[in-house]
PDB file of C-alpha atoms and ligand atoms in Angstrom:
ATOM      1  CA  UNK A   1     193.179  27.538 112.814  1.00 43.00           C
ATOM      2  CA  UNK A   2     191.200  28.096 115.977  1.00 45.00           C
ATOM      3  CA  UNK A   3     193.439  30.941 117.067  1.00 49.00           C
ATOM      4  CA  UNK A   4     193.263  32.413 113.641  1.00 52.00           C
ATOM      5  CA  UNK A   5     189.484  32.292 113.814  1.00 52.00           C
ATOM      6  CA  UNK A   6     189.521  34.125 117.101  1.00 52.00           C
ATOM      7  CA  UNK A   7     191.733  36.836 115.700  1.00 61.00           C
ATOM      8  CA  UNK A   8     189.427  37.313 112.788  1.00 61.00           C
ATOM      9  CA  UNK A   9     186.496  37.638 115.144  1.00 60.00           C
ATOM     10  CA  UNK A  10     188.328  40.293 117.099  1.00 63.00           C
ATOM     11  CA  UNK A  11     189.232  42.226 113.974  1.00 61.00           C
ATOM     12  CA  UNK A  12     185.674  41.853 112.770  1.00 64.00           C
ATOM     13  CA  UNK A  13     184.093  43.139 115.972  1.00 68.00           C
ATOM     14  CA  UNK A  14     186.524  46.031 116.248  1.00 71.00           C
ATOM     15  CA  UNK A  15     185.645  46.981 112.655  1.00 75.00           C
ATOM     16  CA  UNK A  16     181.988  46.972 113.579  1.00 73.00           C
ATOM     17  CA  UNK A  17     182.828  49.065 116.613  1.00 78.00           C
ATOM     18  CA  UNK A  18     184.672  51.694 114.660  1.00 80.00           C
ATOM     19  CA  UNK A  19     181.894  51.740 112.063  1.00 81.00           C
ATOM     20  CA  UNK A  20     179.309  52.286 114.807  1.00 85.00           C
ATOM     21  CA  UNK A  21     181.388  55.054 116.341  1.00 86.00           C
ATOM     22  CA  UNK A  22     181.906  56.687 112.956  1.00 86.00           C
ATOM     23  CA  UNK A  23     178.184  56.605 112.208  1.00 89.00           C
ATOM     24  CA  UNK A  24     177.382  57.953 115.662  1.00 89.00           C
ATOM     25  CA  UNK A  25     179.917  60.763 115.227  1.00 93.00           C
ATOM     26  CA  UNK A  26     178.554  61.694 111.815  1.00 94.00           C
ATOM     27  CA  UNK A  27     174.994  61.588 113.124  1.00 95.00           C
ATOM     28  CA  UNK A  28     175.913  64.067 115.856  1.00 95.00           C
ATOM     29  CA  UNK A  29     177.660  66.334 113.384  1.00 96.00           C
ATOM     30  CA  UNK A  30     174.655  66.202 111.024  1.00 96.00           C
ATOM     31  CA  UNK A  31     172.362  67.044 113.953  1.00 95.00           C
ATOM     32  CA  UNK A  32     174.224  70.320 114.465  1.00 96.00           C
ATOM     33  CA  UNK A  33     174.826  71.114 110.803  1.00 96.00           C
ATOM     34  CA  UNK A  34     171.572  73.018 110.209  1.00 90.00           C
ATOM     35  CA  UNK A  35     171.905  75.485 113.090  1.00 89.00           C
ATOM     36  CA  UNK A  36     175.597  75.908 112.275  1.00 96.00           C
ATOM     37  CA  UNK A  37     174.734  76.839 108.697  1.00 95.00           C
ATOM     38  CA  UNK A  38     176.883  74.128 107.156  1.00 98.00           C
ATOM     39  CA  UNK A  39     174.446  73.211 104.374  1.00 98.00           C
ATOM     40  CA  UNK A  40     174.294  74.894 101.002  1.00 98.00           C
ATOM     41  CA  UNK A  41     172.274  74.279  97.846  1.00 98.00           C
ATOM     42  CA  UNK A  42     173.834  74.093  94.421  1.00 98.00           C
ATOM     43  CA  UNK A  43     171.646  74.322  91.332  1.00 98.00           C
ATOM     44  CA  UNK A  44     171.978  72.433  88.054  1.00 98.00           C
ATOM     45  CA  UNK A  45     170.200  73.864  84.987  1.00 98.00           C
ATOM     46  CA  UNK A  46     167.615  71.748  83.149  1.00 97.00           C
ATOM     47  CA  UNK A  47     167.534  72.553  79.471  1.00 96.00           C
ATOM     48  CA  UNK A  48     164.539  72.254  77.125  1.00 97.00           C
ATOM     49  CA  UNK A  49     165.732  70.719  73.830  1.00 96.00           C
ATOM     50  CA  UNK A  50     162.823  71.837  71.656  1.00 94.00           C
ATOM     51  CA  UNK A  51     163.409  75.561  72.006  1.00 89.00           C
ATOM     52  CA  UNK A  52     166.883  75.723  73.477  1.00 90.00           C
ATOM     53  CA  UNK A  53     166.105  77.301  76.797  1.00 92.00           C
ATOM     54  CA  UNK A  54     166.580  76.674  80.484  1.00 94.00           C
ATOM     55  CA  UNK A  55     163.214  76.044  82.103  1.00 93.00           C
ATOM     56  CA  UNK A  56     164.317  74.729  85.458  1.00 97.00           C
ATOM     57  CA  UNK A  57     167.066  73.943  87.926  1.00 98.00           C
ATOM     58  CA  UNK A  58     167.574  71.046  90.329  1.00 98.00           C
ATOM     59  CA  UNK A  59     168.579  71.906  93.897  1.00 98.00           C
ATOM     60  CA  UNK A  60     171.403  69.625  95.087  1.00 98.00           C
ATOM     61  CA  UNK A  61     172.430  69.566  98.723  1.00 98.00           C
ATOM     62  CA  UNK A  62     176.035  70.229  99.777  1.00 98.00           C
ATOM     63  CA  UNK A  63     177.463  69.776 103.274  1.00 98.00           C
ATOM     64  CA  UNK A  64     180.520  71.808 104.224  1.00 98.00           C
ATOM     65  CA  UNK A  65     181.634  69.936 107.319  1.00 96.00           C
ATOM     66  CA  UNK A  66     184.235  71.817 109.410  1.00 94.00           C
ATOM     67  CA  UNK A  67     186.174  68.590 110.048  1.00 92.00           C
ATOM     68  CA  UNK A  68     185.417  66.535 106.909  1.00 95.00           C
ATOM     69  CA  UNK A  69     185.419  69.195 104.236  1.00 96.00           C
ATOM     70  CA  UNK A  70     182.864  68.991 101.440  1.00 96.00           C
ATOM     71  CA  UNK A  71     180.820  65.792 101.923  1.00 96.00           C
ATOM     72  CA  UNK A  72     178.885  64.303  98.980  1.00 96.00           C
ATOM     73  CA  UNK A  73     175.143  63.791  99.548  1.00 97.00           C
ATOM     74  CA  UNK A  74     175.730  60.146  98.590  1.00 96.00           C
ATOM     75  CA  UNK A  75     177.797  59.873 101.795  1.00 95.00           C
ATOM     76  CA  UNK A  76     175.371  61.451 104.263  1.00 96.00           C
ATOM     77  CA  UNK A  77     171.807  61.236 102.864  1.00 97.00           C
ATOM     78  CA  UNK A  78     171.533  57.463 103.594  1.00 95.00           C
ATOM     79  CA  UNK A  79     172.498  58.057 107.264  1.00 95.00           C
ATOM     80  CA  UNK A  80     170.157  61.057 107.443  1.00 96.00           C
ATOM     81  CA  UNK A  81     167.361  58.822 106.130  1.00 96.00           C
ATOM     82  CA  UNK A  82     168.044  56.021 108.634  1.00 95.00           C
ATOM     83  CA  UNK A  83     168.201  58.370 111.603  1.00 95.00           C
ATOM     84  CA  UNK A  84     165.211  60.494 110.589  1.00 96.00           C
ATOM     85  CA  UNK A  85     167.437  63.575 110.328  1.00 97.00           C
ATOM     86  CA  UNK A  86     166.322  63.810 106.706  1.00 97.00           C
ATOM     87  CA  UNK A  87     163.093  65.389 108.024  1.00 97.00           C
ATOM     88  CA  UNK A  88     164.659  68.605 109.395  1.00 97.00           C
ATOM     89  CA  UNK A  89     167.324  68.584 106.655  1.00 98.00           C
ATOM     90  CA  UNK A  90     164.695  68.063 103.933  1.00 98.00           C
ATOM     91  CA  UNK A  91     162.569  70.867 105.378  1.00 98.00           C
ATOM     92  CA  UNK A  92     165.591  73.165 105.273  1.00 98.00           C
ATOM     93  CA  UNK A  93     166.217  72.212 101.610  1.00 98.00           C
ATOM     94  CA  UNK A  94     162.593  72.924 100.647  1.00 98.00           C
ATOM     95  CA  UNK A  95     162.575  76.274 102.457  1.00 98.00           C
ATOM     96  CA  UNK A  96     165.900  77.387 101.041  1.00 98.00           C
ATOM     97  CA  UNK A  97     165.052  76.354  97.462  1.00 98.00           C
ATOM     98  CA  UNK A  98     161.704  78.204  97.575  1.00 98.00           C
ATOM     99  CA  UNK A  99     163.215  81.258  99.260  1.00 98.00           C
ATOM    100  CA  UNK A 100     166.028  81.437  96.713  1.00 98.00           C
ATOM    101  CA  UNK A 101     163.788  80.959  93.699  1.00 98.00           C
ATOM    102  CA  UNK A 102     161.401  83.683  94.903  1.00 98.00           C
ATOM    103  CA  UNK A 103     164.347  86.032  95.503  1.00 98.00           C
ATOM    104  CA  UNK A 104     165.502  85.554  91.898  1.00 98.00           C
ATOM    105  CA  UNK A 105     161.992  86.234  90.575  1.00 97.00           C
ATOM    106  CA  UNK A 106     161.814  89.389  92.731  1.00 97.00           C
ATOM    107  CA  UNK A 107     165.180  90.496  91.325  1.00 96.00           C
ATOM    108  CA  UNK A 108     163.592  90.444  87.870  1.00 95.00           C
ATOM    109  CA  UNK A 109     164.968  87.182  86.456  1.00 95.00           C
ATOM    110  CA  UNK A 110     162.588  85.190  84.247  1.00 94.00           C
ATOM    111  CA  UNK A 111     160.810  82.717  86.554  1.00 95.00           C
ATOM    112  CA  UNK A 112     162.064  79.118  86.426  1.00 96.00           C
ATOM    113  CA  UNK A 113     161.020  75.929  88.172  1.00 98.00           C
ATOM    114  CA  UNK A 114     163.156  74.699  91.062  1.00 98.00           C
ATOM    115  CA  UNK A 115     163.186  70.910  91.562  1.00 98.00           C
ATOM    116  CA  UNK A 116     163.766  69.496  95.038  1.00 98.00           C
ATOM    117  CA  UNK A 117     164.652  65.865  95.872  1.00 98.00           C
ATOM    118  CA  UNK A 118     162.236  64.320  98.376  1.00 97.00           C
ATOM    119  CA  UNK A 119     163.077  61.189 100.429  1.00 95.00           C
ATOM    120  CA  UNK A 120     160.649  58.398 101.256  1.00 92.00           C
ATOM    121  CA  UNK A 121     160.803  59.347 104.933  1.00 93.00           C
ATOM    122  CA  UNK A 122     159.582  62.850 104.158  1.00 95.00           C
ATOM    123  CA  UNK A 123     156.669  61.571 102.098  1.00 92.00           C
ATOM    124  CA  UNK A 124     155.668  59.220 104.921  1.00 90.00           C
ATOM    125  CA  UNK A 125     154.859  62.158 107.205  1.00 93.00           C
ATOM    126  CA  UNK A 126     151.109  62.548 107.474  1.00 91.00           C
ATOM    127  CA  UNK A 127     151.410  66.330 107.391  1.00 95.00           C
ATOM    128  CA  UNK A 128     153.793  66.514 104.439  1.00 96.00           C
ATOM    129  CA  UNK A 129     151.282  68.403 102.272  1.00 97.00           C
ATOM    130  CA  UNK A 130     150.767  70.965 105.057  1.00 97.00           C
ATOM    131  CA  UNK A 131     154.524  71.376 105.394  1.00 98.00           C
ATOM    132  CA  UNK A 132     154.896  72.087 101.663  1.00 98.00           C
ATOM    133  CA  UNK A 133     151.879  74.402 101.776  1.00 98.00           C
ATOM    134  CA  UNK A 134     153.241  76.457 104.652  1.00 98.00           C
ATOM    135  CA  UNK A 135     156.723  76.687 103.099  1.00 98.00           C
ATOM    136  CA  UNK A 136     155.139  77.954  99.859  1.00 98.00           C
ATOM    137  CA  UNK A 137     153.095  80.508 101.794  1.00 98.00           C
ATOM    138  CA  UNK A 138     156.049  81.643 103.865  1.00 98.00           C
ATOM    139  CA  UNK A 139     158.276  82.107 100.817  1.00 98.00           C
ATOM    140  CA  UNK A 140     155.440  83.485  98.679  1.00 98.00           C
ATOM    141  CA  UNK A 141     156.636  81.345  95.744  1.00 98.00           C
ATOM    142  CA  UNK A 142     153.846  80.412  93.297  1.00 98.00           C
ATOM    143  CA  UNK A 143     153.432  76.585  93.573  1.00 98.00           C
ATOM    144  CA  UNK A 144     153.915  76.137  89.813  1.00 98.00           C
ATOM    145  CA  UNK A 145     157.575  77.185  90.251  1.00 98.00           C
ATOM    146  CA  UNK A 146     158.246  74.218  92.539  1.00 98.00           C
ATOM    147  CA  UNK A 147     158.747  70.610  91.402  1.00 98.00           C
ATOM    148  CA  UNK A 148     159.189  67.657  93.745  1.00 98.00           C
ATOM    149  CA  UNK A 149     161.457  64.833  92.518  1.00 97.00           C
ATOM    150  CA  UNK A 150     160.363  61.523  94.011  1.00 94.00           C
ATOM    151  CA  UNK A 151     162.293  58.370  93.140  1.00 91.00           C
ATOM    152  CA  UNK A 152     160.574  55.559  91.339  1.00 88.00           C
ATOM    153  CA  UNK A 153     161.152  53.201  94.285  1.00 85.00           C
ATOM    154  CA  UNK A 154     159.709  55.680  96.802  1.00 86.00           C
ATOM    155  CA  UNK A 155     156.646  56.256  94.651  1.00 84.00           C
ATOM    156  CA  UNK A 156     156.009  52.551  94.112  1.00 81.00           C
ATOM    157  CA  UNK A 157     156.694  51.421  97.690  1.00 80.00           C
ATOM    158  CA  UNK A 158     154.303  54.042  98.953  1.00 75.00           C
ATOM    159  CA  UNK A 159     151.753  54.002  96.163  1.00 75.00           C
ATOM    160  CA  UNK A 160     148.840  54.121  98.606  1.00 75.00           C
ATOM    161  CA  UNK A 161     150.130  56.998 100.723  1.00 75.00           C
ATOM    162  CA  UNK A 162     151.637  58.721  97.698  1.00 79.00           C
ATOM    163  CA  UNK A 163     148.419  58.728  95.736  1.00 84.00           C
ATOM    164  CA  UNK A 164     146.353  61.060  97.932  1.00 87.00           C
ATOM    165  CA  UNK A 165     149.315  63.135  98.958  1.00 91.00           C
ATOM    166  CA  UNK A 166     150.592  63.672  95.443  1.00 91.00           C
ATOM    167  CA  UNK A 167     147.078  64.451  94.274  1.00 92.00           C
ATOM    168  CA  UNK A 168     146.750  67.156  96.939  1.00 94.00           C
ATOM    169  CA  UNK A 169     150.142  68.560  95.995  1.00 95.00           C
ATOM    170  CA  UNK A 170     149.118  68.505  92.345  1.00 93.00           C
ATOM    171  CA  UNK A 171     145.924  70.360  93.216  1.00 94.00           C
ATOM    172  CA  UNK A 172     148.071  72.999  94.924  1.00 96.00           C
ATOM    173  CA  UNK A 173     149.810  73.460  91.580  1.00 97.00           C
ATOM    174  CA  UNK A 174     153.115  71.819  92.520  1.00 97.00           C
ATOM    175  CA  UNK A 175     154.823  69.746  89.777  1.00 97.00           C
ATOM    176  CA  UNK A 176     155.762  66.117  90.464  1.00 95.00           C
ATOM    177  CA  UNK A 177     158.545  64.262  88.681  1.00 96.00           C
ATOM    178  CA  UNK A 178     159.576  60.606  89.004  1.00 94.00           C
ATOM    179  CA  UNK A 179     163.336  60.476  89.610  1.00 94.00           C
ATOM    180  CA  UNK A 180     165.865  57.725  88.790  1.00 92.00           C
ATOM    181  CA  UNK A 181     163.386  56.095  86.431  1.00 90.00           C
ATOM    182  CA  UNK A 182     164.395  52.796  84.838  1.00 84.00           C
ATOM    183  CA  UNK A 183     166.263  51.153  87.704  1.00 79.00           C
ATOM    184  CA  UNK A 184     163.228  50.102  89.735  1.00 72.00           C
ATOM    185  CA  UNK A 185     161.573  47.839  87.136  1.00 67.00           C
ATOM    186  CA  UNK A 186     158.166  49.411  87.656  1.00 71.00           C
ATOM    187  CA  UNK A 187     155.927  50.047  84.723  1.00 76.00           C
ATOM    188  CA  UNK A 188     155.079  53.511  83.565  1.00 77.00           C
ATOM    189  CA  UNK A 189     151.458  52.452  83.370  1.00 76.00           C
ATOM    190  CA  UNK A 190     151.533  51.867  87.124  1.00 78.00           C
ATOM    191  CA  UNK A 191     153.236  55.180  87.774  1.00 79.00           C
ATOM    192  CA  UNK A 192     150.672  56.864  85.583  1.00 79.00           C
ATOM    193  CA  UNK A 193     148.092  56.203  88.317  1.00 81.00           C
ATOM    194  CA  UNK A 194     149.967  58.882  90.250  1.00 84.00           C
ATOM    195  CA  UNK A 195     149.364  62.532  89.410  1.00 87.00           C
ATOM    196  CA  UNK A 196     152.807  63.056  87.872  1.00 92.00           C
ATOM    197  CA  UNK A 197     153.798  65.071  84.826  1.00 92.00           C
ATOM    198  CA  UNK A 198     157.424  64.120  84.168  1.00 96.00           C
ATOM    199  CA  UNK A 199     159.858  61.198  84.417  1.00 95.00           C
ATOM    200  CA  UNK A 200     163.631  61.500  84.757  1.00 96.00           C
ATOM    201  CA  UNK A 201     165.638  58.712  83.140  1.00 95.00           C
ATOM    202  CA  UNK A 202     168.462  57.627  85.433  1.00 93.00           C
ATOM    203  CA  UNK A 203     171.934  58.644  84.321  1.00 95.00           C
ATOM    204  CA  UNK A 204     173.155  55.034  84.296  1.00 92.00           C
ATOM    205  CA  UNK A 205     171.114  54.498  81.092  1.00 93.00           C
ATOM    206  CA  UNK A 206     172.267  57.745  79.529  1.00 96.00           C
ATOM    207  CA  UNK A 207     175.915  57.063  80.317  1.00 93.00           C
ATOM    208  CA  UNK A 208     176.379  54.061  78.021  1.00 88.00           C
ATOM    209  CA  UNK A 209     173.740  55.017  75.479  1.00 89.00           C
ATOM    210  CA  UNK A 210     176.162  56.004  72.700  1.00 82.00           C
ATOM    211  CA  UNK A 211     178.115  52.720  73.093  1.00 85.00           C
ATOM    212  CA  UNK A 212     175.567  50.218  74.338  1.00 88.00           C
ATOM    213  CA  UNK A 213     172.704  49.284  72.006  1.00 89.00           C
ATOM    214  CA  UNK A 214     170.608  47.856  74.867  1.00 89.00           C
ATOM    215  CA  UNK A 215     170.802  51.055  76.879  1.00 89.00           C
ATOM    216  CA  UNK A 216     169.913  53.120  73.812  1.00 91.00           C
ATOM    217  CA  UNK A 217     166.912  50.847  73.189  1.00 92.00           C
ATOM    218  CA  UNK A 218     165.763  51.223  76.798  1.00 91.00           C
ATOM    219  CA  UNK A 219     166.031  55.009  76.621  1.00 95.00           C
ATOM    220  CA  UNK A 220     164.073  55.071  73.336  1.00 95.00           C
ATOM    221  CA  UNK A 221     161.374  52.823  74.800  1.00 92.00           C
ATOM    222  CA  UNK A 222     161.015  54.902  77.971  1.00 93.00           C
ATOM    223  CA  UNK A 223     160.694  58.132  75.991  1.00 95.00           C
ATOM    224  CA  UNK A 224     158.139  56.657  73.574  1.00 94.00           C
ATOM    225  CA  UNK A 225     156.063  55.121  76.352  1.00 91.00           C
ATOM    226  CA  UNK A 226     156.181  58.249  78.514  1.00 92.00           C
ATOM    227  CA  UNK A 227     155.044  60.365  75.583  1.00 95.00           C
ATOM    228  CA  UNK A 228     152.173  58.011  74.798  1.00 91.00           C
ATOM    229  CA  UNK A 229     151.065  58.490  78.431  1.00 89.00           C
ATOM    230  CA  UNK A 230     151.377  62.263  77.984  1.00 92.00           C
ATOM    231  CA  UNK A 231     154.328  62.580  80.344  1.00 94.00           C
ATOM    232  CA  UNK A 232     157.358  64.715  79.591  1.00 97.00           C
ATOM    233  CA  UNK A 233     160.847  63.210  79.916  1.00 97.00           C
ATOM    234  CA  UNK A 234     164.093  64.517  81.402  1.00 98.00           C
ATOM    235  CA  UNK A 235     167.436  62.795  80.771  1.00 98.00           C
ATOM    236  CA  UNK A 236     169.990  63.265  83.558  1.00 97.00           C
ATOM    237  CA  UNK A 237     173.764  62.907  83.313  1.00 98.00           C
ATOM    238  CA  UNK A 238     174.055  64.052  79.683  1.00 98.00           C
ATOM    239  CA  UNK A 239     177.778  64.477  79.049  1.00 97.00           C
ATOM    240  CA  UNK A 240     178.419  64.122  75.306  1.00 96.00           C
ATOM    241  CA  UNK A 241     177.207  65.551  71.994  1.00 95.00           C
ATOM    242  CA  UNK A 242     176.435  61.990  70.847  1.00 94.00           C
ATOM    243  CA  UNK A 243     174.084  61.472  73.789  1.00 95.00           C
ATOM    244  CA  UNK A 244     172.463  64.827  73.096  1.00 96.00           C
ATOM    245  CA  UNK A 245     171.963  63.923  69.413  1.00 95.00           C
ATOM    246  CA  UNK A 246     170.239  60.626  70.216  1.00 94.00           C
ATOM    247  CA  UNK A 247     168.032  62.321  72.835  1.00 97.00           C
ATOM    248  CA  UNK A 248     167.158  65.099  70.384  1.00 97.00           C
ATOM    249  CA  UNK A 249     166.161  62.652  67.675  1.00 95.00           C
ATOM    250  CA  UNK A 250     164.013  60.732  70.191  1.00 96.00           C
ATOM    251  CA  UNK A 251     162.336  64.021  71.174  1.00 97.00           C
ATOM    252  CA  UNK A 252     163.379  63.868  74.810  1.00 98.00           C
ATOM    253  CA  UNK A 253     161.955  67.054  76.386  1.00 98.00           C
ATOM    254  CA  UNK A 254     164.590  68.100  78.916  1.00 98.00           C
ATOM    255  CA  UNK A 255     168.269  67.375  79.431  1.00 98.00           C
ATOM    256  CA  UNK A 256     170.506  67.929  82.426  1.00 98.00           C
ATOM    257  CA  UNK A 257     174.217  67.174  82.725  1.00 98.00           C
ATOM    258  CA  UNK A 258     177.801  68.336  82.502  1.00 98.00           C
ATOM    259  CA  UNK A 259     177.447  68.938  78.730  1.00 97.00           C
ATOM    260  CA  UNK A 260     175.204  71.883  79.617  1.00 96.00           C
ATOM    261  CA  UNK A 261     176.321  72.865  83.086  1.00 97.00           C
ATOM    262  CA  UNK A 262     177.665  71.377  86.284  1.00 98.00           C
ATOM    263  CA  UNK A 263     175.719  72.178  89.486  1.00 98.00           C
ATOM    264  CA  UNK A 264     176.289  75.887  90.231  1.00 98.00           C
ATOM    265  CA  UNK A 265     176.502  77.867  93.463  1.00 98.00           C
ATOM    266  CA  UNK A 266     173.585  80.266  94.041  1.00 98.00           C
ATOM    267  CA  UNK A 267     175.698  83.198  92.858  1.00 98.00           C
ATOM    268  CA  UNK A 268     176.849  81.359  89.710  1.00 98.00           C
ATOM    269  CA  UNK A 269     173.292  80.271  89.033  1.00 98.00           C
ATOM    270  CA  UNK A 270     172.014  83.846  89.320  1.00 97.00           C
ATOM    271  CA  UNK A 271     174.637  84.933  86.773  1.00 96.00           C
ATOM    272  CA  UNK A 272     173.783  81.966  84.540  1.00 95.00           C
ATOM    273  CA  UNK A 273     170.053  82.771  84.460  1.00 94.00           C
ATOM    274  CA  UNK A 274     170.868  86.416  83.853  1.00 91.00           C
ATOM    275  CA  UNK A 275     173.229  85.589  80.968  1.00 88.00           C
ATOM    276  CA  UNK A 276     170.746  83.335  79.175  1.00 82.00           C
ATOM    277  CA  UNK A 277     168.121  86.075  79.480  1.00 71.00           C
ATOM    278  CA  UNK A 278     170.286  88.657  77.755  1.00 59.00           C
ATOM    279  CA  UNK A 279     171.114  86.313  74.817  1.00 51.00           C
TER     280      UNK A 279
HETATM  281  P1  LIG B 301     170.128  62.591  91.738  1.00 58.06           P
HETATM  282  O1  LIG B 301     168.851  63.153  92.242  1.00 58.06           O
HETATM  283  O2  LIG B 301     170.048  61.500  90.717  1.00 58.06           O
HETATM  284  O3  LIG B 301     170.963  63.826  91.201  1.00 58.06           O
HETATM  285  C1  LIG B 301     171.813  63.784  90.076  1.00 58.06           C
HETATM  286  C2  LIG B 301     173.270  63.631  90.460  1.00 58.06           C
HETATM  287  O4  LIG B 301     174.051  63.533  89.274  1.00 58.06           O
HETATM  288  C3  LIG B 301     173.852  64.822  91.227  1.00 58.06           C
HETATM  289  O5  LIG B 301     174.823  64.302  92.134  1.00 58.06           O
HETATM  290  C4  LIG B 301     174.529  65.624  90.119  1.00 58.06           C
HETATM  291  O6  LIG B 301     175.552  66.480  90.590  1.00 58.06           O
HETATM  292  C5  LIG B 301     175.077  64.515  89.273  1.00 58.06           C
HETATM  293  N1  LIG B 301     175.307  64.916  87.877  1.00 58.06           N
HETATM  294  C6  LIG B 301     174.790  65.979  87.225  1.00 58.06           C
HETATM  295  N2  LIG B 301     175.192  66.001  85.939  1.00 58.06           N
HETATM  296  C7  LIG B 301     175.961  64.903  85.760  1.00 58.06           C
HETATM  297  C8  LIG B 301     176.671  64.363  84.619  1.00 58.06           C
HETATM  298  O7  LIG B 301     176.646  64.889  83.504  1.00 58.06           O
HETATM  299  N3  LIG B 301     177.345  63.195  84.830  1.00 58.06           N
HETATM  300  C9  LIG B 301     177.387  62.580  86.042  1.00 58.06           C
HETATM  301  N4  LIG B 301     178.091  61.463  86.150  1.00 58.06           N
HETATM  302  N5  LIG B 301     176.729  63.064  87.135  1.00 58.06           N
HETATM  303  C10 LIG B 301     176.031  64.213  86.991  1.00 58.06           C
HETATM  304  P2  LIG B 301     174.943  64.810  93.622  1.00 58.06           P
HETATM  305  O8  LIG B 301     174.712  66.301  93.663  1.00 58.06           O
HETATM  306  O9  LIG B 301     176.210  64.269  94.179  1.00 58.06           O
HETATM  307  O10 LIG B 301     173.707  64.133  94.347  1.00 58.06           O
HETATM  308  C11 LIG B 301     173.658  62.727  94.480  1.00 58.06           C
HETATM  309  C12 LIG B 301     172.308  62.266  94.957  1.00 58.06           C
HETATM  310  O11 LIG B 301     172.065  62.725  96.293  1.00 58.06           O
HETATM  311  C13 LIG B 301     171.137  62.805  94.139  1.00 58.06           C
HETATM  312  O12 LIG B 301     171.004  62.021  92.973  1.00 58.06           O
HETATM  313  C14 LIG B 301     170.008  62.640  95.128  1.00 58.06           C
HETATM  314  O13 LIG B 301     169.534  61.314  95.133  1.00 58.06           O
HETATM  315  C15 LIG B 301     170.688  62.902  96.456  1.00 58.06           C
HETATM  316  N6  LIG B 301     170.400  64.277  96.884  1.00 58.06           N
HETATM  317  C16 LIG B 301     171.030  65.447  96.561  1.00 58.06           C
HETATM  318  N7  LIG B 301     170.457  66.509  97.168  1.00 58.06           N
HETATM  319  C17 LIG B 301     169.422  66.006  97.890  1.00 58.06           C
HETATM  320  C18 LIG B 301     168.422  66.596  98.756  1.00 58.06           C
HETATM  321  O14 LIG B 301     168.332  67.831  98.959  1.00 58.06           O
HETATM  322  N8  LIG B 301     167.520  65.733  99.346  1.00 58.06           N
HETATM  323  C19 LIG B 301     167.562  64.392  99.135  1.00 58.06           C
HETATM  324  N9  LIG B 301     166.649  63.625  99.744  1.00 58.06           N
HETATM  325  N10 LIG B 301     168.471  63.811  98.320  1.00 58.06           N
HETATM  326  C20 LIG B 301     169.386  64.603  97.713  1.00 58.06           C
HETATM  327 CA1  LIG B 302     167.045  64.144  91.435  1.00 58.06          CA
HETATM  328 CA1  LIG B 303     169.778  59.648  89.409  1.00 58.06          CA
HETATM  329 CA1  LIG B 304     174.875  48.910  79.830  1.00 58.06          CA
END
């Protein structure tokens, strides 16, 4: 038994070793990914139910790693957050989303709002407002065509820092949306202290809504409460007609999901916006 225990220890520590090496390797690759142009943004349309039109798009980060292939953000954003690399990466995302949106407006497409995911680490920078301001100036995008998606947990954990910062961003004319709402157990009343205009219901609630009465009840309650606080609501991960029908009858404002469109490359998105304009 003793020997066995020793073996397990050895296996255990070599696992830790290879995990450390793997993380270190990925960190180094991520460090070089910006200058090597390995990042790309995809854009997923956000559809307004009331008058059947696309009002916005969410920018979603993609990493084309030369050795790993296409890496999901779920597999590298956590490491980027821990190592602080999310700061330069997040700045690149903001710049690229604003630059791209302005280019489409200049090409004559009807202006839409681009939403960008913001990590806690980014919001904790004292000069975050100045960063956003200078990116908006550099790209010449009107602030009202930018929305920042901040997760419920980030907003609540940082309520004190967030408050002033979000207020300043709001005064600039930037839209603020609370992302992944419903999984953090915070109350909307608390979030309402922040200068936000929209909440996004997490896709885990939408997913089971047509089969699970509890999830449907939660979605209904969130929509009703948000509306009573004069917030608009987006449902993410909408995949079926049944989900769409429930959300329509509950007067959910915006929907996003595979039922409408998967995330598109910039070129596909340009063609998408163009095609809905002609209709
Ligand atoms: P999120 O902000 O909740 O984004 C929604 C995710 O759901 C996206 O995954 C999107 O592709 C996916 N999705 C869209 N429609 C559907 C659907 O109908 N069904 C299902 N099952 N999924 C759908 P993605 O692109 O893999 O991004 C995962 C997460 O990575 C995002 O979750 C966000 O938290 C993070 N992320 C992505 N881009 C960025 C970024 O630029 N900065 C930061 N900080 N985080 C990012
Ligand atoms: Ca999001
Ligand atoms: Ca989510
Ligand atoms: Ca459930």
